[in-house]
Amino acid sequence: MLPGKELPILWENNHFLVINKPSGLASHPGPQTRDSVETRFVPQKRGGPWLVHRLDQETSGCLLIAKRKTPLIAAQKTFEKRLVKKTYWALIEGHLPSETGSITAPLIRSESKTGWHIKAVTSSTPQAQNAKTLWRVLGQNKDLTWVELQLLTGRTHQARVHLAHMGAPILGDHLYGKEYPGLPLQLLSRSLELTVQETHISAIAPPSALMARYLKDFPLFEPGLN
């Protein structure tokens, strides 16, 4: 289903597959983006395949794809009802105020001459979208924190903006944090879990080789990262 530059498949059945999208590969093609997950699809006679959701170009990890139209619609409804458990791993600069917690900060898209970005605003801001993120610290050293995130809402750049709003931007985030040339965003869609038409889908993505090297330096390093 994915020609040429194949992408690793984490889970598959007759109706869906979950791939491990690498950082730097867009989900959809764009005016200046020729290579993407979608452009690597082999078109099927009965249509498809289709992306059920998307990941930011800089984010790696679990991405769900539907092979048929009926399962696609059913899966999209499951996402709309927020019946999907999405877990992320991130390496962030600095530390969070506690080992576990949550942040609820509405988000809005902001346009400028150089492009667009998302910013955290107050609930009274017109057109702001509610957004909530849970966090759990998995390890830390004097400079960085390894954190697990659950996005209870699926807003654009949600994890990136919420962490930056707390003063702990994701390592390698040139848009909301510091720019380190050549360092990709250290944000991984670690796991995806949902049930669609009585089919339980569950996939776990391994960290990239670079992220794994960072994690091995943490005092609270967890085994079984593959």
PDB file of N, CA and C in Angstrom, residues 83-164:
ATOM      1  N   LEU A  83     -13.248   9.477  21.539  1.00  0.00           N
ATOM      2  CA  LEU A  83     -13.182   8.136  22.121  1.00  0.00           C
ATOM      3  C   LEU A  83     -11.862   7.463  21.753  1.00  0.00           C
ATOM      4  N   VAL A  84     -10.849   8.278  21.550  1.00  0.00           N
ATOM      5  CA  VAL A  84      -9.528   7.789  21.155  1.00  0.00           C
ATOM      6  C   VAL A  84      -8.527   8.155  22.240  1.00  0.00           C
ATOM      7  N   LYS A  85      -7.702   7.197  22.630  1.00  0.00           N
ATOM      8  CA  LYS A  85      -6.648   7.473  23.598  1.00  0.00           C
ATOM      9  C   LYS A  85      -5.348   7.696  22.837  1.00  0.00           C
ATOM     10  N   LYS A  86      -4.848   8.930  22.890  1.00  0.00           N
ATOM     11  CA  LYS A  86      -3.602   9.294  22.207  1.00  0.00           C
ATOM     12  C   LYS A  86      -2.562   9.681  23.248  1.00  0.00           C
ATOM     13  N   THR A  87      -1.449   8.975  23.239  1.00  0.00           N
ATOM     14  CA  THR A  87      -0.372   9.255  24.183  1.00  0.00           C
ATOM     15  C   THR A  87       0.861   9.704  23.423  1.00  0.00           C
ATOM     16  N   TYR A  88       1.490  10.750  23.916  1.00  0.00           N
ATOM     17  CA  TYR A  88       2.696  11.289  23.288  1.00  0.00           C
ATOM     18  C   TYR A  88       3.862  11.255  24.266  1.00  0.00           C
ATOM     19  N   TRP A  89       5.044  11.157  23.735  1.00  0.00           N
ATOM     20  CA  TRP A  89       6.273  11.378  24.495  1.00  0.00           C
ATOM     21  C   TRP A  89       6.925  12.641  23.967  1.00  0.00           C
ATOM     22  N   ALA A  90       7.497  13.411  24.871  1.00  0.00           N
ATOM     23  CA  ALA A  90       8.221  14.614  24.464  1.00  0.00           C
ATOM     24  C   ALA A  90       9.440  14.796  25.361  1.00  0.00           C
ATOM     25  N   LEU A  91      10.487  15.339  24.781  1.00  0.00           N
ATOM     26  CA  LEU A  91      11.640  15.810  25.541  1.00  0.00           C
ATOM     27  C   LEU A  91      11.522  17.321  25.589  1.00  0.00           C
ATOM     28  N   ILE A  92      11.456  17.867  26.796  1.00  0.00           N
ATOM     29  CA  ILE A  92      11.229  19.300  26.929  1.00  0.00           C
ATOM     30  C   ILE A  92      12.405  19.963  27.643  1.00  0.00           C
ATOM     31  N   GLU A  93      12.576  21.230  27.366  1.00  0.00           N
ATOM     32  CA  GLU A  93      13.643  22.005  27.993  1.00  0.00           C
ATOM     33  C   GLU A  93      13.163  22.502  29.353  1.00  0.00           C
ATOM     34  N   GLY A  94      13.961  22.232  30.384  1.00  0.00           N
ATOM     35  CA  GLY A  94      13.588  22.648  31.723  1.00  0.00           C
ATOM     36  C   GLY A  94      12.717  21.614  32.402  1.00  0.00           C
ATOM     37  N   HIS A  95      11.964  22.060  33.410  1.00  0.00           N
ATOM     38  CA  HIS A  95      11.164  21.155  34.230  1.00  0.00           C
ATOM     39  C   HIS A  95       9.733  21.662  34.369  1.00  0.00           C
ATOM     40  N   LEU A  96       8.820  20.753  34.693  1.00  0.00           N
ATOM     41  CA  LEU A  96       7.429  21.099  34.947  1.00  0.00           C
ATOM     42  C   LEU A  96       7.213  21.277  36.447  1.00  0.00           C
ATOM     43  N   PRO A  97       6.135  21.941  36.846  1.00  0.00           N
ATOM     44  CA  PRO A  97       5.949  22.256  38.273  1.00  0.00           C
ATOM     45  C   PRO A  97       5.639  21.056  39.157  1.00  0.00           C
ATOM     46  N   SER A  98       5.257  19.915  38.583  1.00  0.00           N
ATOM     47  CA  SER A  98       4.948  18.731  39.374  1.00  0.00           C
ATOM     48  C   SER A  98       5.118  17.489  38.510  1.00  0.00           C
ATOM     49  N   GLU A  99       5.100  16.312  39.146  1.00  0.00           N
ATOM     50  CA  GLU A  99       5.294  15.073  38.401  1.00  0.00           C
ATOM     51  C   GLU A  99       4.101  14.744  37.512  1.00  0.00           C
ATOM     52  N   THR A 100       2.923  15.131  37.923  1.00  0.00           N
ATOM     53  CA  THR A 100       1.720  14.961  37.107  1.00  0.00           C
ATOM     54  C   THR A 100       0.907  16.241  37.165  1.00  0.00           C
ATOM     55  N   GLY A 101       0.094  16.449  36.168  1.00  0.00           N
ATOM     56  CA  GLY A 101      -0.735  17.643  36.161  1.00  0.00           C
ATOM     57  C   GLY A 101      -1.461  17.803  34.851  1.00  0.00           C
ATOM     58  N   SER A 102      -2.099  18.930  34.694  1.00  0.00           N
ATOM     59  CA  SER A 102      -2.840  19.212  33.469  1.00  0.00           C
ATOM     60  C   SER A 102      -2.781  20.701  33.182  1.00  0.00           C
ATOM     61  N   ILE A 103      -2.991  21.027  31.924  1.00  0.00           N
ATOM     62  CA  ILE A 103      -3.097  22.421  31.528  1.00  0.00           C
ATOM     63  C   ILE A 103      -4.302  22.571  30.613  1.00  0.00           C
ATOM     64  N   THR A 104      -5.131  23.541  30.942  1.00  0.00           N
ATOM     65  CA  THR A 104      -6.283  23.882  30.115  1.00  0.00           C
ATOM     66  C   THR A 104      -6.092  25.319  29.644  1.00  0.00           C
ATOM     67  N   ALA A 105      -5.736  25.464  28.391  1.00  0.00           N
ATOM     68  CA  ALA A 105      -5.490  26.792  27.832  1.00  0.00           C
ATOM     69  C   ALA A 105      -6.062  26.833  26.419  1.00  0.00           C
ATOM     70  N   PRO A 106      -7.082  27.667  26.182  1.00  0.00           N
ATOM     71  CA  PRO A 106      -7.670  27.772  24.845  1.00  0.00           C
ATOM     72  C   PRO A 106      -6.620  28.194  23.819  1.00  0.00           C
ATOM     73  N   LEU A 107      -6.812  27.768  22.583  1.00  0.00           N
ATOM     74  CA  LEU A 107      -5.847  28.048  21.519  1.00  0.00           C
ATOM     75  C   LEU A 107      -6.522  28.758  20.359  1.00  0.00           C
ATOM     76  N   ILE A 108      -5.738  29.566  19.681  1.00  0.00           N
ATOM     77  CA  ILE A 108      -6.250  30.287  18.516  1.00  0.00           C
ATOM     78  C   ILE A 108      -5.128  30.409  17.489  1.00  0.00           C
ATOM     79  N   ARG A 109      -5.494  30.404  16.237  1.00  0.00           N
ATOM     80  CA  ARG A 109      -4.532  30.554  15.149  1.00  0.00           C
ATOM     81  C   ARG A 109      -4.253  32.028  14.918  1.00  0.00           C
ATOM     82  N   SER A 110      -2.976  32.360  14.803  1.00  0.00           N
ATOM     83  CA  SER A 110      -2.572  33.745  14.599  1.00  0.00           C
ATOM     84  C   SER A 110      -1.785  33.863  13.295  1.00  0.00           C
ATOM     85  N   GLU A 111      -2.160  34.828  12.466  1.00  0.00           N
ATOM     86  CA  GLU A 111      -1.509  35.047  11.176  1.00  0.00           C
ATOM     87  C   GLU A 111      -0.530  36.218  11.262  1.00  0.00           C
ATOM     88  N   SER A 112       0.560  36.106  10.512  1.00  0.00           N
ATOM     89  CA  SER A 112       1.519  37.206  10.429  1.00  0.00           C
ATOM     90  C   SER A 112       2.129  37.222   9.039  1.00  0.00           C
ATOM     91  N   LYS A 113       2.980  38.199   8.769  1.00  0.00           N
ATOM     92  CA  LYS A 113       3.604  38.302   7.446  1.00  0.00           C
ATOM     93  C   LYS A 113       4.530  37.124   7.168  1.00  0.00           C
ATOM     94  N   THR A 114       5.067  36.525   8.219  1.00  0.00           N
ATOM     95  CA  THR A 114       6.011  35.422   8.044  1.00  0.00           C
ATOM     96  C   THR A 114       5.340  34.047   8.082  1.00  0.00           C
ATOM     97  N   GLY A 115       4.017  34.024   8.295  1.00  0.00           N
ATOM     98  CA  GLY A 115       3.320  32.751   8.346  1.00  0.00           C
ATOM     99  C   GLY A 115       2.287  32.732   9.464  1.00  0.00           C
ATOM    100  N   TRP A 116       2.007  31.551   9.966  1.00  0.00           N
ATOM    101  CA  TRP A 116       1.010  31.422  11.033  1.00  0.00           C
ATOM    102  C   TRP A 116       1.574  30.591  12.173  1.00  0.00           C
ATOM    103  N   HIS A 117       0.961  30.748  13.336  1.00  0.00           N
ATOM    104  CA  HIS A 117       1.294  29.932  14.485  1.00  0.00           C
ATOM    105  C   HIS A 117       0.075  29.880  15.395  1.00  0.00           C
ATOM    106  N   ILE A 118       0.134  29.021  16.391  1.00  0.00           N
ATOM    107  CA  ILE A 118      -0.954  28.881  17.359  1.00  0.00           C
ATOM    108  C   ILE A 118      -0.504  29.513  18.668  1.00  0.00           C
ATOM    109  N   LYS A 119      -1.407  30.195  19.334  1.00  0.00           N
ATOM    110  CA  LYS A 119      -1.048  30.785  20.626  1.00  0.00           C
ATOM    111  C   LYS A 119      -2.120  30.489  21.665  1.00  0.00           C
ATOM    112  N   ALA A 120      -1.692  30.422  22.910  1.00  0.00           N
ATOM    113  CA  ALA A 120      -2.604  30.210  24.036  1.00  0.00           C
ATOM    114  C   ALA A 120      -3.233  31.541  24.428  1.00  0.00           C
ATOM    115  N   VAL A 121      -4.542  31.524  24.667  1.00  0.00           N
ATOM    116  CA  VAL A 121      -5.281  32.750  24.978  1.00  0.00           C
ATOM    117  C   VAL A 121      -6.235  32.477  26.142  1.00  0.00           C
ATOM    118  N   THR A 122      -7.016  33.471  26.508  1.00  0.00           N
ATOM    119  CA  THR A 122      -8.017  33.303  27.555  1.00  0.00           C
ATOM    120  C   THR A 122      -9.313  32.766  26.958  1.00  0.00           C
ATOM    121  N   SER A 123     -10.147  32.235  27.807  1.00  0.00           N
ATOM    122  CA  SER A 123     -11.404  31.646  27.344  1.00  0.00           C
ATOM    123  C   SER A 123     -12.354  32.681  26.753  1.00  0.00           C
ATOM    124  N   SER A 124     -12.127  33.950  27.057  1.00  0.00           N
ATOM    125  CA  SER A 124     -13.003  35.007  26.534  1.00  0.00           C
ATOM    126  C   SER A 124     -12.596  35.466  25.137  1.00  0.00           C
ATOM    127  N   THR A 125     -11.477  34.959  24.621  1.00  0.00           N
ATOM    128  CA  THR A 125     -11.017  35.356  23.293  1.00  0.00           C
ATOM    129  C   THR A 125     -11.939  34.794  22.221  1.00  0.00           C
ATOM    130  N   PRO A 126     -12.451  35.646  21.317  1.00  0.00           N
ATOM    131  CA  PRO A 126     -13.341  35.158  20.255  1.00  0.00           C
ATOM    132  C   PRO A 126     -12.674  34.079  19.412  1.00  0.00           C
ATOM    133  N   GLN A 127     -13.439  33.042  19.081  1.00  0.00           N
ATOM    134  CA  GLN A 127     -13.023  31.929  18.221  1.00  0.00           C
ATOM    135  C   GLN A 127     -11.941  31.040  18.846  1.00  0.00           C
ATOM    136  N   ALA A 128     -11.652  31.227  20.110  1.00  0.00           N
ATOM    137  CA  ALA A 128     -10.671  30.360  20.766  1.00  0.00           C
ATOM    138  C   ALA A 128     -11.261  28.966  20.943  1.00  0.00           C
ATOM    139  N   GLN A 129     -10.422  27.947  20.772  1.00  0.00           N
ATOM    140  CA  GLN A 129     -10.845  26.563  20.922  1.00  0.00           C
ATOM    141  C   GLN A 129     -10.333  26.000  22.239  1.00  0.00           C
ATOM    142  N   ASN A 130     -11.209  25.367  22.989  1.00  0.00           N
ATOM    143  CA  ASN A 130     -10.796  24.756  24.249  1.00  0.00           C
ATOM    144  C   ASN A 130      -9.765  23.661  23.991  1.00  0.00           C
ATOM    145  N   ALA A 131      -8.784  23.563  24.865  1.00  0.00           N
ATOM    146  CA  ALA A 131      -7.744  22.547  24.712  1.00  0.00           C
ATOM    147  C   ALA A 131      -7.242  22.144  26.091  1.00  0.00           C
ATOM    148  N   LYS A 132      -7.117  20.834  26.307  1.00  0.00           N
ATOM    149  CA  LYS A 132      -6.642  20.328  27.589  1.00  0.00           C
ATOM    150  C   LYS A 132      -5.613  19.220  27.375  1.00  0.00           C
ATOM    151  N   THR A 133      -4.506  19.311  28.104  1.00  0.00           N
ATOM    152  CA  THR A 133      -3.422  18.338  28.016  1.00  0.00           C
ATOM    153  C   THR A 133      -3.058  17.854  29.413  1.00  0.00           C
ATOM    154  N   LEU A 134      -2.910  16.529  29.558  1.00  0.00           N
ATOM    155  CA  LEU A 134      -2.433  15.933  30.806  1.00  0.00           C
ATOM    156  C   LEU A 134      -0.960  15.581  30.645  1.00  0.00           C
ATOM    157  N   TRP A 135      -0.196  15.708  31.732  1.00  0.00           N
ATOM    158  CA  TRP A 135       1.208  15.315  31.650  1.00  0.00           C
ATOM    159  C   TRP A 135       1.601  14.425  32.818  1.00  0.00           C
ATOM    160  N   ARG A 136       2.639  13.596  32.547  1.00  0.00           N
ATOM    161  CA  ARG A 136       3.242  12.754  33.585  1.00  0.00           C
ATOM    162  C   ARG A 136       4.739  12.684  33.314  1.00  0.00           C
ATOM    163  N   VAL A 137       5.527  13.069  34.282  1.00  0.00           N
ATOM    164  CA  VAL A 137       6.981  13.063  34.117  1.00  0.00           C
ATOM    165  C   VAL A 137       7.495  11.626  34.228  1.00  0.00           C
ATOM    166  N   LEU A 138       8.280  11.207  33.229  1.00  0.00           N
ATOM    167  CA  LEU A 138       8.876   9.870  33.216  1.00  0.00           C
ATOM    168  C   LEU A 138      10.340   9.890  33.637  1.00  0.00           C
ATOM    169  N   GLY A 139      10.976  11.027  33.510  1.00  0.00           N
ATOM    170  CA  GLY A 139      12.378  11.148  33.902  1.00  0.00           C
ATOM    171  C   GLY A 139      12.851  12.570  33.682  1.00  0.00           C
ATOM    172  N   GLN A 140      13.955  12.937  34.327  1.00  0.00           N
ATOM    173  CA  GLN A 140      14.508  14.271  34.111  1.00  0.00           C
ATOM    174  C   GLN A 140      15.959  14.310  34.572  1.00  0.00           C
ATOM    175  N   ASN A 141      16.692  15.241  33.983  1.00  0.00           N
ATOM    176  CA  ASN A 141      18.036  15.555  34.451  1.00  0.00           C
ATOM    177  C   ASN A 141      18.084  17.054  34.688  1.00  0.00           C
ATOM    178  N   LYS A 142      19.253  17.615  34.809  1.00  0.00           N
ATOM    179  CA  LYS A 142      19.321  19.035  35.169  1.00  0.00           C
ATOM    180  C   LYS A 142      18.835  19.965  34.067  1.00  0.00           C
ATOM    181  N   ASP A 143      18.805  19.490  32.821  1.00  0.00           N
ATOM    182  CA  ASP A 143      18.435  20.358  31.708  1.00  0.00           C
ATOM    183  C   ASP A 143      17.124  19.998  31.030  1.00  0.00           C
ATOM    184  N   LEU A 144      16.803  18.705  30.988  1.00  0.00           N
ATOM    185  CA  LEU A 144      15.675  18.238  30.197  1.00  0.00           C
ATOM    186  C   LEU A 144      14.717  17.385  31.026  1.00  0.00           C
ATOM    187  N   THR A 145      13.480  17.286  30.548  1.00  0.00           N
ATOM    188  CA  THR A 145      12.474  16.422  31.158  1.00  0.00           C
ATOM    189  C   THR A 145      11.859  15.547  30.081  1.00  0.00           C
ATOM    190  N   TRP A 146      11.713  14.272  30.412  1.00  0.00           N
ATOM    191  CA  TRP A 146      11.031  13.315  29.535  1.00  0.00           C
ATOM    192  C   TRP A 146       9.613  13.200  30.064  1.00  0.00           C
ATOM    193  N   VAL A 147       8.639  13.561  29.242  1.00  0.00           N
ATOM    194  CA  VAL A 147       7.268  13.656  29.719  1.00  0.00           C
ATOM    195  C   VAL A 147       6.322  12.871  28.812  1.00  0.00           C
ATOM    196  N   GLU A 148       5.316  12.264  29.436  1.00  0.00           N
ATOM    197  CA  GLU A 148       4.238  11.593  28.708  1.00  0.00           C
ATOM    198  C   GLU A 148       3.031  12.514  28.704  1.00  0.00           C
ATOM    199  N   LEU A 149       2.397  12.648  27.553  1.00  0.00           N
ATOM    200  CA  LEU A 149       1.274  13.564  27.397  1.00  0.00           C
ATOM    201  C   LEU A 149       0.044  12.827  26.897  1.00  0.00           C
ATOM    202  N   GLN A 150      -1.111  13.240  27.375  1.00  0.00           N
ATOM    203  CA  GLN A 150      -2.372  12.797  26.807  1.00  0.00           C
ATOM    204  C   GLN A 150      -3.139  14.031  26.357  1.00  0.00           C
ATOM    205  N   LEU A 151      -3.477  14.057  25.085  1.00  0.00           N
ATOM    206  CA  LEU A 151      -4.207  15.189  24.536  1.00  0.00           C
ATOM    207  C   LEU A 151      -5.699  14.873  24.583  1.00  0.00           C
ATOM    208  N   LEU A 152      -6.407  15.522  25.480  1.00  0.00           N
ATOM    209  CA  LEU A 152      -7.838  15.278  25.603  1.00  0.00           C
ATOM    210  C   LEU A 152      -8.615  15.988  24.514  1.00  0.00           C
ATOM    211  N   THR A 153      -7.966  16.911  23.834  1.00  0.00           N
ATOM    212  CA  THR A 153      -8.520  17.557  22.642  1.00  0.00           C
ATOM    213  C   THR A 153      -7.430  17.501  21.576  1.00  0.00           C
ATOM    214  N   GLY A 154      -7.813  17.470  20.325  1.00  0.00           N
ATOM    215  CA  GLY A 154      -6.827  17.307  19.255  1.00  0.00           C
ATOM    216  C   GLY A 154      -6.624  18.577  18.455  1.00  0.00           C
ATOM    217  N   ARG A 155      -6.138  19.621  19.091  1.00  0.00           N
ATOM    218  CA  ARG A 155      -5.938  20.905  18.401  1.00  0.00           C
ATOM    219  C   ARG A 155      -4.576  20.952  17.706  1.00  0.00           C
ATOM    220  N   THR A 156      -4.498  21.741  16.671  1.00  0.00           N
ATOM    221  CA  THR A 156      -3.237  21.927  15.957  1.00  0.00           C
ATOM    222  C   THR A 156      -2.164  22.470  16.894  1.00  0.00           C
ATOM    223  N   HIS A 157      -0.999  21.815  16.920  1.00  0.00           N
ATOM    224  CA  HIS A 157       0.159  22.225  17.729  1.00  0.00           C
ATOM    225  C   HIS A 157      -0.141  22.246  19.216  1.00  0.00           C
ATOM    226  N   GLN A 158      -1.171  21.528  19.654  1.00  0.00           N
ATOM    227  CA  GLN A 158      -1.601  21.619  21.059  1.00  0.00           C
ATOM    228  C   GLN A 158      -0.488  21.330  22.057  1.00  0.00           C
ATOM    229  N   ALA A 159       0.169  20.186  21.913  1.00  0.00           N
ATOM    230  CA  ALA A 159       1.225  19.828  22.866  1.00  0.00           C
ATOM    231  C   ALA A 159       2.343  20.849  22.845  1.00  0.00           C
ATOM    232  N   ARG A 160       2.722  21.279  21.666  1.00  0.00           N
ATOM    233  CA  ARG A 160       3.830  22.224  21.524  1.00  0.00           C
ATOM    234  C   ARG A 160       3.516  23.560  22.189  1.00  0.00           C
ATOM    235  N   VAL A 161       2.315  24.063  21.954  1.00  0.00           N
ATOM    236  CA  VAL A 161       1.944  25.368  22.505  1.00  0.00           C
ATOM    237  C   VAL A 161       1.733  25.288  24.018  1.00  0.00           C
ATOM    238  N   HIS A 162       1.077  24.249  24.489  1.00  0.00           N
ATOM    239  CA  HIS A 162       0.831  24.123  25.919  1.00  0.00           C
ATOM    240  C   HIS A 162       2.137  24.026  26.700  1.00  0.00           C
ATOM    241  N   LEU A 163       3.080  23.241  26.222  1.00  0.00           N
ATOM    242  CA  LEU A 163       4.351  23.112  26.929  1.00  0.00           C
ATOM    243  C   LEU A 163       5.137  24.425  26.890  1.00  0.00           C
ATOM    244  N   ALA A 164       5.156  25.077  25.738  1.00  0.00           N
ATOM    245  CA  ALA A 164       5.842  26.368  25.643  1.00  0.00           C
ATOM    246  C   ALA A 164       5.169  27.394  26.549  1.00  0.00           C
TER     247      ALA A 164
END
